[in-house]
JSON list of C-alpha atoms in Angstrom, two decimals:
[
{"chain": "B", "resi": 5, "resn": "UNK", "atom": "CA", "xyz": [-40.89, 48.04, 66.49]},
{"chain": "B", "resi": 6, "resn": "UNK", "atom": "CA", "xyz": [-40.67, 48.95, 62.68]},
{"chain": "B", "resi": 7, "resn": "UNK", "atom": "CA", "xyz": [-42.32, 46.19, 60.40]},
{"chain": "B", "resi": 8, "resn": "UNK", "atom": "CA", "xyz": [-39.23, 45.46, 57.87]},
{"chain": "B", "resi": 9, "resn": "UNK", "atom": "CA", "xyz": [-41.17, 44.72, 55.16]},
{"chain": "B", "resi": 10, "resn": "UNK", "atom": "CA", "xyz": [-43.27, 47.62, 55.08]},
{"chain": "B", "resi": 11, "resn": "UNK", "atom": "CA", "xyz": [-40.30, 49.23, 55.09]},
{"chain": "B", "resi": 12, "resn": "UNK", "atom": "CA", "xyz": [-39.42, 47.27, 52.19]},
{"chain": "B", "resi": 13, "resn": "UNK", "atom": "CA", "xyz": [-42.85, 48.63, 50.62]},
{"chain": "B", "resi": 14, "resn": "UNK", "atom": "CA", "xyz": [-42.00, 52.99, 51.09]},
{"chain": "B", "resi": 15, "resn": "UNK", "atom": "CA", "xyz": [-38.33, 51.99, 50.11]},
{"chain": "B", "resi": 16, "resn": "UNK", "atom": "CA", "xyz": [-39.78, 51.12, 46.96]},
{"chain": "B", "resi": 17, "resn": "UNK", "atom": "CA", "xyz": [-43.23, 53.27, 46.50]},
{"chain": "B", "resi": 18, "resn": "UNK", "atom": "CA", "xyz": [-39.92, 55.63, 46.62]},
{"chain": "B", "resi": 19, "resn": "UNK", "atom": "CA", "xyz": [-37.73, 54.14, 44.48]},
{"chain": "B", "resi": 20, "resn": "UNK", "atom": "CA", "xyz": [-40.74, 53.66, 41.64]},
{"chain": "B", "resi": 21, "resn": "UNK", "atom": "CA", "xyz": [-42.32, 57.16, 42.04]},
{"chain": "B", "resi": 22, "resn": "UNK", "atom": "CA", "xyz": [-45.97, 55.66, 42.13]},
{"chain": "B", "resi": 23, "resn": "UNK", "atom": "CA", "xyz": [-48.03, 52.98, 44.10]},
{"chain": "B", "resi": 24, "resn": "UNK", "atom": "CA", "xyz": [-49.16, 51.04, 40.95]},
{"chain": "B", "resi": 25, "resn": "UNK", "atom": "CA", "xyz": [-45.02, 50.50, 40.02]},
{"chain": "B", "resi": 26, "resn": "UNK", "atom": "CA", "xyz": [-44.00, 49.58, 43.51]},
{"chain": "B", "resi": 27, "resn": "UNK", "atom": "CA", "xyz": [-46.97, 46.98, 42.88]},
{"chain": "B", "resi": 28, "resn": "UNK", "atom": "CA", "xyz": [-45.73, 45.83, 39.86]},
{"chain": "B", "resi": 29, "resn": "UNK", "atom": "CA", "xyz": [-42.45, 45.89, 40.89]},
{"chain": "B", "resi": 30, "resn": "UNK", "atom": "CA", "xyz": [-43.33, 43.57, 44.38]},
{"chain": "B", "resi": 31, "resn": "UNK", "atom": "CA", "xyz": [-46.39, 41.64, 42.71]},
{"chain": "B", "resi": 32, "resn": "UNK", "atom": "CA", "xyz": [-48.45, 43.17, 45.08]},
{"chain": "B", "resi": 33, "resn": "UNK", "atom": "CA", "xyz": [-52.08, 44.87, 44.38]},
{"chain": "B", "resi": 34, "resn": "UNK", "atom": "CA", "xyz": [-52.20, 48.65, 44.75]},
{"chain": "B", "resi": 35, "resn": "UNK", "atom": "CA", "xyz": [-54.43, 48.69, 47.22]},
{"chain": "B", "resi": 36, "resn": "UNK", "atom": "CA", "xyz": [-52.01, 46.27, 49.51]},
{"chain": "B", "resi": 37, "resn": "UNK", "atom": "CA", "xyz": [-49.16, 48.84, 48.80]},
{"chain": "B", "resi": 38, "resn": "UNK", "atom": "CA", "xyz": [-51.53, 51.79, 50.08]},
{"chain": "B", "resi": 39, "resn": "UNK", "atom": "CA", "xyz": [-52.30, 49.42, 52.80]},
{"chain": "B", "resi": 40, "resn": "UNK", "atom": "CA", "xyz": [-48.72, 48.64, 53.68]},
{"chain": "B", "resi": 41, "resn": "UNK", "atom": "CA", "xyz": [-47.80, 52.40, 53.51]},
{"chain": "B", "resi": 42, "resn": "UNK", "atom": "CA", "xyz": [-50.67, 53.57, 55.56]},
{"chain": "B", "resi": 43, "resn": "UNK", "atom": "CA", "xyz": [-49.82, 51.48, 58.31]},
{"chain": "B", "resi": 44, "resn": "UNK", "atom": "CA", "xyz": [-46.44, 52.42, 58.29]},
{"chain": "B", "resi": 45, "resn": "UNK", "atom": "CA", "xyz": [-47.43, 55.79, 58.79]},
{"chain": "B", "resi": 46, "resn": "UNK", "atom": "CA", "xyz": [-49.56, 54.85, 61.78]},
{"chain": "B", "resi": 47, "resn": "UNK", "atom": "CA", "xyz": [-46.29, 53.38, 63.23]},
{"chain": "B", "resi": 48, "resn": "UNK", "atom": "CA", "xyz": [-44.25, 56.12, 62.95]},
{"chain": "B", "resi": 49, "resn": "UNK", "atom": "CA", "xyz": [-46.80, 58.60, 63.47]},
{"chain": "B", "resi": 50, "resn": "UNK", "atom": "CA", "xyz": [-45.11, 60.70, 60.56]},
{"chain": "B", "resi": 51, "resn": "UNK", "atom": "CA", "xyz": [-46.62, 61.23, 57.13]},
{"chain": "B", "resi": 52, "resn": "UNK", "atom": "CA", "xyz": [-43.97, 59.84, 55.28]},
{"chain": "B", "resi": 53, "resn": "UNK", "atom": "CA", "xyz": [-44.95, 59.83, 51.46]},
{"chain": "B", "resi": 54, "resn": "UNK", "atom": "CA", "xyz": [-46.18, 63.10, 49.15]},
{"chain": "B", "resi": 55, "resn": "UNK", "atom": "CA", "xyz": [-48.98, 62.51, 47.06]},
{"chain": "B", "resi": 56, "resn": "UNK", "atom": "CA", "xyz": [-49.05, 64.89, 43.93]},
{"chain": "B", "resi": 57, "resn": "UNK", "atom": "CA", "xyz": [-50.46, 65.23, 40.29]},
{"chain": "B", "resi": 58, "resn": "UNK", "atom": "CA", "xyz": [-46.54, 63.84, 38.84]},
{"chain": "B", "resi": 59, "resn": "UNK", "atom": "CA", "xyz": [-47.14, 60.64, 41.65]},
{"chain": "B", "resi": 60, "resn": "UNK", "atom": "CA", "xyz": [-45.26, 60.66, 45.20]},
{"chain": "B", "resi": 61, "resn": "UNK", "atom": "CA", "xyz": [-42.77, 61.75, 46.60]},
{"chain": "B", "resi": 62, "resn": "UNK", "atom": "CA", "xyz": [-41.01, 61.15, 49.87]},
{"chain": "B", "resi": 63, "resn": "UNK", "atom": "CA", "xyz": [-41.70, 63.75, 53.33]},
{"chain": "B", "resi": 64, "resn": "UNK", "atom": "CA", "xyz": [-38.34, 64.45, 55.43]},
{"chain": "B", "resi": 65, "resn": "UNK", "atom": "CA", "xyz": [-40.00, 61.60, 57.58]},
{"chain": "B", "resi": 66, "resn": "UNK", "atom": "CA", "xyz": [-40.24, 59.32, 55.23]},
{"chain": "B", "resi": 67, "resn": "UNK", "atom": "CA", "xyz": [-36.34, 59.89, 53.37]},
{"chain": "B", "resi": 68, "resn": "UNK", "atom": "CA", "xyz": [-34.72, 59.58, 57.15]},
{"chain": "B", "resi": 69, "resn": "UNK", "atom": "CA", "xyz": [-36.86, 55.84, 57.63]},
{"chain": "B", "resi": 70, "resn": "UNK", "atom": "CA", "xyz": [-35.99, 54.95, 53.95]},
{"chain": "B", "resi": 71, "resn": "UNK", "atom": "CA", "xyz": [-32.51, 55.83, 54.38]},
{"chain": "B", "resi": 72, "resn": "UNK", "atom": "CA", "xyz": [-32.41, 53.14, 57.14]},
{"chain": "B", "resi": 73, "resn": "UNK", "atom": "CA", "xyz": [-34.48, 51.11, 55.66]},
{"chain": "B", "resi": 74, "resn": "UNK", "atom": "CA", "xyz": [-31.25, 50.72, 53.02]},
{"chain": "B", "resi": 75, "resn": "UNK", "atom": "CA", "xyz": [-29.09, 49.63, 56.00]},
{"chain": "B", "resi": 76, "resn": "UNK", "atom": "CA", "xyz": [-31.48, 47.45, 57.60]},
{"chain": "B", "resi": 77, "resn": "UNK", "atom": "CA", "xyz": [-32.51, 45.34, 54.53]},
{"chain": "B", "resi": 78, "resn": "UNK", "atom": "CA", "xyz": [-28.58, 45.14, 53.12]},
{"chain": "B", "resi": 79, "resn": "UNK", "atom": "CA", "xyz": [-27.57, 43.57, 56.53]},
{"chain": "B", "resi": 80, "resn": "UNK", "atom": "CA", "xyz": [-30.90, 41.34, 56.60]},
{"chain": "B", "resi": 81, "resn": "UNK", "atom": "CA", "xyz": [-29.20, 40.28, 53.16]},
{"chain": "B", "resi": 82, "resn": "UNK", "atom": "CA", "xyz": [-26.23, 39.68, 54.33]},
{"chain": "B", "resi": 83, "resn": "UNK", "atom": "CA", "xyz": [-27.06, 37.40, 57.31]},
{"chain": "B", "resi": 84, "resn": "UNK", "atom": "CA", "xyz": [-29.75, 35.38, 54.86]},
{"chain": "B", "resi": 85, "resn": "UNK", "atom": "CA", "xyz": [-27.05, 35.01, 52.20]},
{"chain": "B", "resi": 86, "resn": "UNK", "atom": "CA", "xyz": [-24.31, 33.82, 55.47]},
{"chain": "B", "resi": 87, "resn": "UNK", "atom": "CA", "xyz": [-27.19, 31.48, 57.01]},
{"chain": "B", "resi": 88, "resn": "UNK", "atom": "CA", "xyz": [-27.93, 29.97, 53.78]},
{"chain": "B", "resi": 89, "resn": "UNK", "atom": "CA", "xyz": [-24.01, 29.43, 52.98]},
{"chain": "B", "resi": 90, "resn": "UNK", "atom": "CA", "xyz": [-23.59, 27.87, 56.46]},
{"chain": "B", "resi": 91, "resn": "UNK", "atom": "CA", "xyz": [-26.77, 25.74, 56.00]},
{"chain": "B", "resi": 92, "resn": "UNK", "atom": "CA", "xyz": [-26.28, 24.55, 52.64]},
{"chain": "B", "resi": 93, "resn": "UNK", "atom": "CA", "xyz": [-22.70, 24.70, 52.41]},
{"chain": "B", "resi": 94, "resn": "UNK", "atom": "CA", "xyz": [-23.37, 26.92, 49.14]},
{"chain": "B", "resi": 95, "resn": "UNK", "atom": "CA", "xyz": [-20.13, 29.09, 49.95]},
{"chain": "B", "resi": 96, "resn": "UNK", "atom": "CA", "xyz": [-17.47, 30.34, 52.23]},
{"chain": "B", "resi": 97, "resn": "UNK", "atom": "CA", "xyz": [-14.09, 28.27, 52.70]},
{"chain": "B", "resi": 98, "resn": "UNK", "atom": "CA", "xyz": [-13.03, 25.49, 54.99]},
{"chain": "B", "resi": 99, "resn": "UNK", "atom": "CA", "xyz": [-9.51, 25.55, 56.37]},
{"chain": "B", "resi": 100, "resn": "UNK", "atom": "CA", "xyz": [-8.38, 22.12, 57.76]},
{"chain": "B", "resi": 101, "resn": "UNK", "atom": "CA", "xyz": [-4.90, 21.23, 59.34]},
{"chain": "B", "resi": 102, "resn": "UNK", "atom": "CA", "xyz": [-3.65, 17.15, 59.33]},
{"chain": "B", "resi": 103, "resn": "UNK", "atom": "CA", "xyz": [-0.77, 15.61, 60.66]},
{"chain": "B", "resi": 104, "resn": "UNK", "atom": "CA", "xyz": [1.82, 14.21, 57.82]},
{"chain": "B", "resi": 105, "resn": "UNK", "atom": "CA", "xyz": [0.67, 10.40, 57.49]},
{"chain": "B", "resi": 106, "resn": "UNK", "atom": "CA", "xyz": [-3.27, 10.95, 57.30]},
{"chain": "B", "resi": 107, "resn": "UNK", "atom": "CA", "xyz": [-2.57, 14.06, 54.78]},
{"chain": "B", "resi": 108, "resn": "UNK", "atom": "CA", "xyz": [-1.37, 11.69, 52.41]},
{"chain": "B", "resi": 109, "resn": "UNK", "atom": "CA", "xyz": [-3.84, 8.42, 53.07]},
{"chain": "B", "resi": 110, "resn": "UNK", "atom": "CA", "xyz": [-6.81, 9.56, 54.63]},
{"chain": "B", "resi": 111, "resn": "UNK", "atom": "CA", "xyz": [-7.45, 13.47, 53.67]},
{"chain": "B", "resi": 112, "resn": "UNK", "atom": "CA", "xyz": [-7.05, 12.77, 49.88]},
{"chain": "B", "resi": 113, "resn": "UNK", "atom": "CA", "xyz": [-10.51, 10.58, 49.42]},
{"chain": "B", "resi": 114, "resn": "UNK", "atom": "CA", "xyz": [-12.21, 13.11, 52.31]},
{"chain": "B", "resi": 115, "resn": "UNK", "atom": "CA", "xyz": [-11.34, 16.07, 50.38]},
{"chain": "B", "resi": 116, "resn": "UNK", "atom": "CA", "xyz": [-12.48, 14.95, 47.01]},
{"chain": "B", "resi": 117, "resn": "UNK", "atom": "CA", "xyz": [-15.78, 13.38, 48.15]},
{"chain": "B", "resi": 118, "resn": "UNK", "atom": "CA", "xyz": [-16.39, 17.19, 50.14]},
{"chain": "B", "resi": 119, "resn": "UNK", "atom": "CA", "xyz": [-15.48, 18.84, 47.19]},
{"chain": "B", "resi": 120, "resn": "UNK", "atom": "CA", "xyz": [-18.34, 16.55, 44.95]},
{"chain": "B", "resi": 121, "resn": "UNK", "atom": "CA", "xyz": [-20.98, 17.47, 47.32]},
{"chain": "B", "resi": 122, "resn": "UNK", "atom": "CA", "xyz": [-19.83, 21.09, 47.98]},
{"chain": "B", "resi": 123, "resn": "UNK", "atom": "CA", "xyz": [-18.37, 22.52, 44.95]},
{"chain": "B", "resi": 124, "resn": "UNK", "atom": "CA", "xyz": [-18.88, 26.10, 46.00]},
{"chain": "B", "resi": 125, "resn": "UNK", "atom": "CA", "xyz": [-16.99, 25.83, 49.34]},
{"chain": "B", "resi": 126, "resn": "UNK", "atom": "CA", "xyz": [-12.86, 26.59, 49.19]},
{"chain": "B", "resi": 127, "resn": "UNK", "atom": "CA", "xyz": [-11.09, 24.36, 50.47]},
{"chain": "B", "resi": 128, "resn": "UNK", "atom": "CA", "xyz": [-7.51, 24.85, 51.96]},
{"chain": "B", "resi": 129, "resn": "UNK", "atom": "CA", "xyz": [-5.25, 22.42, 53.86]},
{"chain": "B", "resi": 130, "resn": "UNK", "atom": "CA", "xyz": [-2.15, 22.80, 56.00]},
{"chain": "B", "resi": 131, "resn": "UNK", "atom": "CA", "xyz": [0.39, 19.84, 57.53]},
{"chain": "B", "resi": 132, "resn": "UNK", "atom": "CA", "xyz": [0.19, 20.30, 61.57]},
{"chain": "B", "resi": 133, "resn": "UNK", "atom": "CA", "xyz": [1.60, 18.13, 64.21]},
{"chain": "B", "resi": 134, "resn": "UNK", "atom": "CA", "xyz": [-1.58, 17.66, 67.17]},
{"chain": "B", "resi": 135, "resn": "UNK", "atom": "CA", "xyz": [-0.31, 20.33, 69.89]},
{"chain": "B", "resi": 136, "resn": "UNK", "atom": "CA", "xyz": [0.44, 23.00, 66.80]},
{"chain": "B", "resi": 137, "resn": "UNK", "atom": "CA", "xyz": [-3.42, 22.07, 65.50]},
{"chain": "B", "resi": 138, "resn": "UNK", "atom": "CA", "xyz": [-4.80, 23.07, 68.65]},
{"chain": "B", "resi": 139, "resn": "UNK", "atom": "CA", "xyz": [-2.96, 26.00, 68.68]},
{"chain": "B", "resi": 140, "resn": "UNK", "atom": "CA", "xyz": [-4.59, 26.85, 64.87]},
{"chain": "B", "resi": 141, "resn": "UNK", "atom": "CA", "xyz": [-7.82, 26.13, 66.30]},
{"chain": "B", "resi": 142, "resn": "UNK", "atom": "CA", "xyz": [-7.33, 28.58, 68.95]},
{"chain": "B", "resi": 143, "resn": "UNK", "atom": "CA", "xyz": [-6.70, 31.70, 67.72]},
{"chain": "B", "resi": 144, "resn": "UNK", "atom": "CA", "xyz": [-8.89, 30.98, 64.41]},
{"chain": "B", "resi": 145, "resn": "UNK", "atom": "CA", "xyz": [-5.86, 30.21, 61.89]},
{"chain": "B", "resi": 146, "resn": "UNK", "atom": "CA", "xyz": [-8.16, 26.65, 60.82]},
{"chain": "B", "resi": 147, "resn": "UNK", "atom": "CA", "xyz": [-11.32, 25.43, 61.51]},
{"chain": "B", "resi": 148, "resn": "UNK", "atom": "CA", "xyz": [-11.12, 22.12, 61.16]},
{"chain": "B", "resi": 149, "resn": "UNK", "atom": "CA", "xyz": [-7.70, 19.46, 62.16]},
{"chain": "B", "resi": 150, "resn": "UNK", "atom": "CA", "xyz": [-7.22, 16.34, 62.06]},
{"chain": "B", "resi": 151, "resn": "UNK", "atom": "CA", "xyz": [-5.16, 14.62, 64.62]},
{"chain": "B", "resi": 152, "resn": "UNK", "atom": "CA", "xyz": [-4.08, 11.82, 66.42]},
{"chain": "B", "resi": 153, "resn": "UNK", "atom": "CA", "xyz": [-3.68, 10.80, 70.11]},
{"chain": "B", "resi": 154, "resn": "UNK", "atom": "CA", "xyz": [-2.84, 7.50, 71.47]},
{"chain": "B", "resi": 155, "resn": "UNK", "atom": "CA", "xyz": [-4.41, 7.30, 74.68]},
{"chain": "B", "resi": 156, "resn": "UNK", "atom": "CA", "xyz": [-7.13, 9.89, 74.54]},
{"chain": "B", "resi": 157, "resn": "UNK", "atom": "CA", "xyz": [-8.46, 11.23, 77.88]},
{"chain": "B", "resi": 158, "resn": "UNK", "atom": "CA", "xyz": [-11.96, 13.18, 77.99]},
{"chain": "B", "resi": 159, "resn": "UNK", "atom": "CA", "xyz": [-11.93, 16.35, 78.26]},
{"chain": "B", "resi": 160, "resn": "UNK", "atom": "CA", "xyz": [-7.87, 17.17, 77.87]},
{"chain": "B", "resi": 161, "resn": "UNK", "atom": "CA", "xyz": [-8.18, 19.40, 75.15]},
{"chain": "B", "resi": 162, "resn": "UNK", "atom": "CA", "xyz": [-10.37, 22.00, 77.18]},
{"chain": "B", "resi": 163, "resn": "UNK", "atom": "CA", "xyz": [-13.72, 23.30, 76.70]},
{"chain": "B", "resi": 164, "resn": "UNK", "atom": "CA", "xyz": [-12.96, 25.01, 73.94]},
{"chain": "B", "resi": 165, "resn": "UNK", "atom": "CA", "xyz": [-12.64, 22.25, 71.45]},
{"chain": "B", "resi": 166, "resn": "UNK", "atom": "CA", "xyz": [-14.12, 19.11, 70.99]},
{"chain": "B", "resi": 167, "resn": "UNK", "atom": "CA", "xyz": [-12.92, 16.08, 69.60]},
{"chain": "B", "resi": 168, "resn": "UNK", "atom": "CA", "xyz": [-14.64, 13.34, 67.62]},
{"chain": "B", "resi": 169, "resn": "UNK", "atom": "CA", "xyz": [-13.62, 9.73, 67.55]},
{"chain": "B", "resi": 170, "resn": "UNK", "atom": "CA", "xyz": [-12.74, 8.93, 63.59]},
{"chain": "B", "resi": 171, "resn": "UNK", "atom": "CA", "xyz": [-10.58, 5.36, 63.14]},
{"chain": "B", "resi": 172, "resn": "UNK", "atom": "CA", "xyz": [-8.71, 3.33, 65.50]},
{"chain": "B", "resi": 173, "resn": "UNK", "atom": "CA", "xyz": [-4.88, 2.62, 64.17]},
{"chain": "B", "resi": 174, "resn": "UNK", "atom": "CA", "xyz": [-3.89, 0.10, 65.37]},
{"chain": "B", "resi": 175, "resn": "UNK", "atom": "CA", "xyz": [0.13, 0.57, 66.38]},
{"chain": "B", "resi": 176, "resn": "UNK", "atom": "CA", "xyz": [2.76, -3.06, 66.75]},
{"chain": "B", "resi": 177, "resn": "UNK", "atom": "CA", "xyz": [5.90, -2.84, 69.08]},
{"chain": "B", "resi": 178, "resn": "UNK", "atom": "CA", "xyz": [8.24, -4.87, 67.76]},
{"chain": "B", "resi": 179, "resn": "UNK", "atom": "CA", "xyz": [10.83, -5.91, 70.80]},
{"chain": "B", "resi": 180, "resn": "UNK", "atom": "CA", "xyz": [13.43, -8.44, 70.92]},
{"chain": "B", "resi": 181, "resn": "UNK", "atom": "CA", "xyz": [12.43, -12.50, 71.91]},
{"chain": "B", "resi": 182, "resn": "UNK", "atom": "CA", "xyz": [14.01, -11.83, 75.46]},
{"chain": "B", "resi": 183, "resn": "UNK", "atom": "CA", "xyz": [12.69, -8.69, 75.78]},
{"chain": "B", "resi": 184, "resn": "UNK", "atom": "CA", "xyz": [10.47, -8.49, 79.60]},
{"chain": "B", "resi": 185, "resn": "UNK", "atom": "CA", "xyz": [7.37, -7.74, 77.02]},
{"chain": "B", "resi": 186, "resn": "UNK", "atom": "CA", "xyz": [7.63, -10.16, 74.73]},
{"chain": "B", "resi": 187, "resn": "UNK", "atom": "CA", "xyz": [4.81, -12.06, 75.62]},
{"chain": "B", "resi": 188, "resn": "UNK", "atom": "CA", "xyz": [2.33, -9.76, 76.49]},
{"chain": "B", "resi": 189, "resn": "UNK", "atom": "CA", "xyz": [-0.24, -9.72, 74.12]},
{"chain": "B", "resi": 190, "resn": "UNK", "atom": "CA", "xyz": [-1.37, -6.20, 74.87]},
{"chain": "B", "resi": 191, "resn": "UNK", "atom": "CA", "xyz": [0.67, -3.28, 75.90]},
{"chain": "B", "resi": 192, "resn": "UNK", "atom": "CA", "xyz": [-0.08, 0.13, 77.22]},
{"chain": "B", "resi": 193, "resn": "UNK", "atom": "CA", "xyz": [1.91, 3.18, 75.83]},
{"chain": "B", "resi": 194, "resn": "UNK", "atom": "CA", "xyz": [3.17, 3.43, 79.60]},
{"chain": "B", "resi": 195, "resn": "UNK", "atom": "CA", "xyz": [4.51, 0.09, 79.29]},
{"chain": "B", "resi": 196, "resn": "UNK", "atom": "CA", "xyz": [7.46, 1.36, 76.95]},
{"chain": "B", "resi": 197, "resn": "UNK", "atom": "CA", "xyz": [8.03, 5.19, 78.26]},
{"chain": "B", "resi": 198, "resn": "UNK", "atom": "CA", "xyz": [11.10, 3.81, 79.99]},
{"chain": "B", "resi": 199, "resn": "UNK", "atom": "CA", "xyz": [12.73, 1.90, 77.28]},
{"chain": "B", "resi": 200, "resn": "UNK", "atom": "CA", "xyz": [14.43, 3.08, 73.72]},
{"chain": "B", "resi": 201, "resn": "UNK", "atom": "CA", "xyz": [12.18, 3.55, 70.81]},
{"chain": "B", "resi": 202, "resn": "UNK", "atom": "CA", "xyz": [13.17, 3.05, 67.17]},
{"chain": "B", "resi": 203, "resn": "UNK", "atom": "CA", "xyz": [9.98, 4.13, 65.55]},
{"chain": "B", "resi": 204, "resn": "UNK", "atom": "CA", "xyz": [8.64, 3.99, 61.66]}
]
């Protein structure tokens, strides 16, 4: 395999016209860019560079490599510049979907104290009810939601997504002194499912 940044080296002997400018150019000695070349030439088992009275000058060898040299270095740019974003949080955007309630208690502080530490990241937010979140997540609409469920069960969202414990909200029913509940002092979401719900 090609060694990229010897390729680097010829892309810019050629771009510079002599040895001693690529070396300026790279902080390199002269002798290291000869070096560099040479054994780039061994690899390819091409003479790739020209060496004449005006300085050098690139063989048909050497403009095919260079020529993908230029699309090999741009997309090792690329994926530095993407790893260092998704590292460092230096860039990119975040989309996040929350249900109505925590949009307008819990997301607010959340947002701003993201947006302190990661200025450079775009931030967008959309209102989503739990099973219409999921559906975002799916097909790549959002990346992030926030949602609720009251009795969670492992597992029930699929391998696909993963959910993380946040806060426990604590929910009150409210039922009448008579009521065949009224003195429990716990209750089970199950417990109500057959009875009439008034809910705030």
């Amino acid at each position: 395999m090609l060694d990229v940044r010897r390729m680097k080296v010829l892309r810019e002997v050629a771009a510079r016209g002599s040895f001693s400018a690529a070396a300026e150019s790279l902080s390199f000695t002269q002798s290291a860019i000869s070096q560099q070349v040479a054994a780039l030439e061994r690899e390819t088992g091409a003479t790739l560079l020209e060496r004449g009275s005006r300085g050098v000058r690139l063989t048909d060898a050497g403009r095919a490599l260079v020529c993908h040299a230029d699309a090999i270095l741009a997309r090792l740019d690329d994926a530095e510049e993407e790893l260092a974003a998704l590292a460092g949080l230096r860039g990119g955007r975040l989309r996040l979907a929350s249900f109505q309630s925590a949009g307008a208690t819990l997301v607010p502080r959340a947002v701003a104290a993201f947006q302190g530490r990661h200025p450079e990241v775009e931030l967008s937010m959309v209102e989503a009810e739990p099973d219409d979140a999921q559906d975002r997540l799916r097909s790549g609409e959002i990346d992030l939601a926030l949602v609720y469920d009251f009795e969670p069960v492992p597992g029930s969202l699929g391998p696909d997504l993963e959910l993380f414990g946040l806060i426990d909200d604590r929910y009150e029913a409210v039922v009448a002194k008579d009521h065949r509940l009224a003195r429990r002092q716990r209750l089970e979401m199950a417990d109500l499912k057959d009875d009439p719900w008034i809910a705030s």
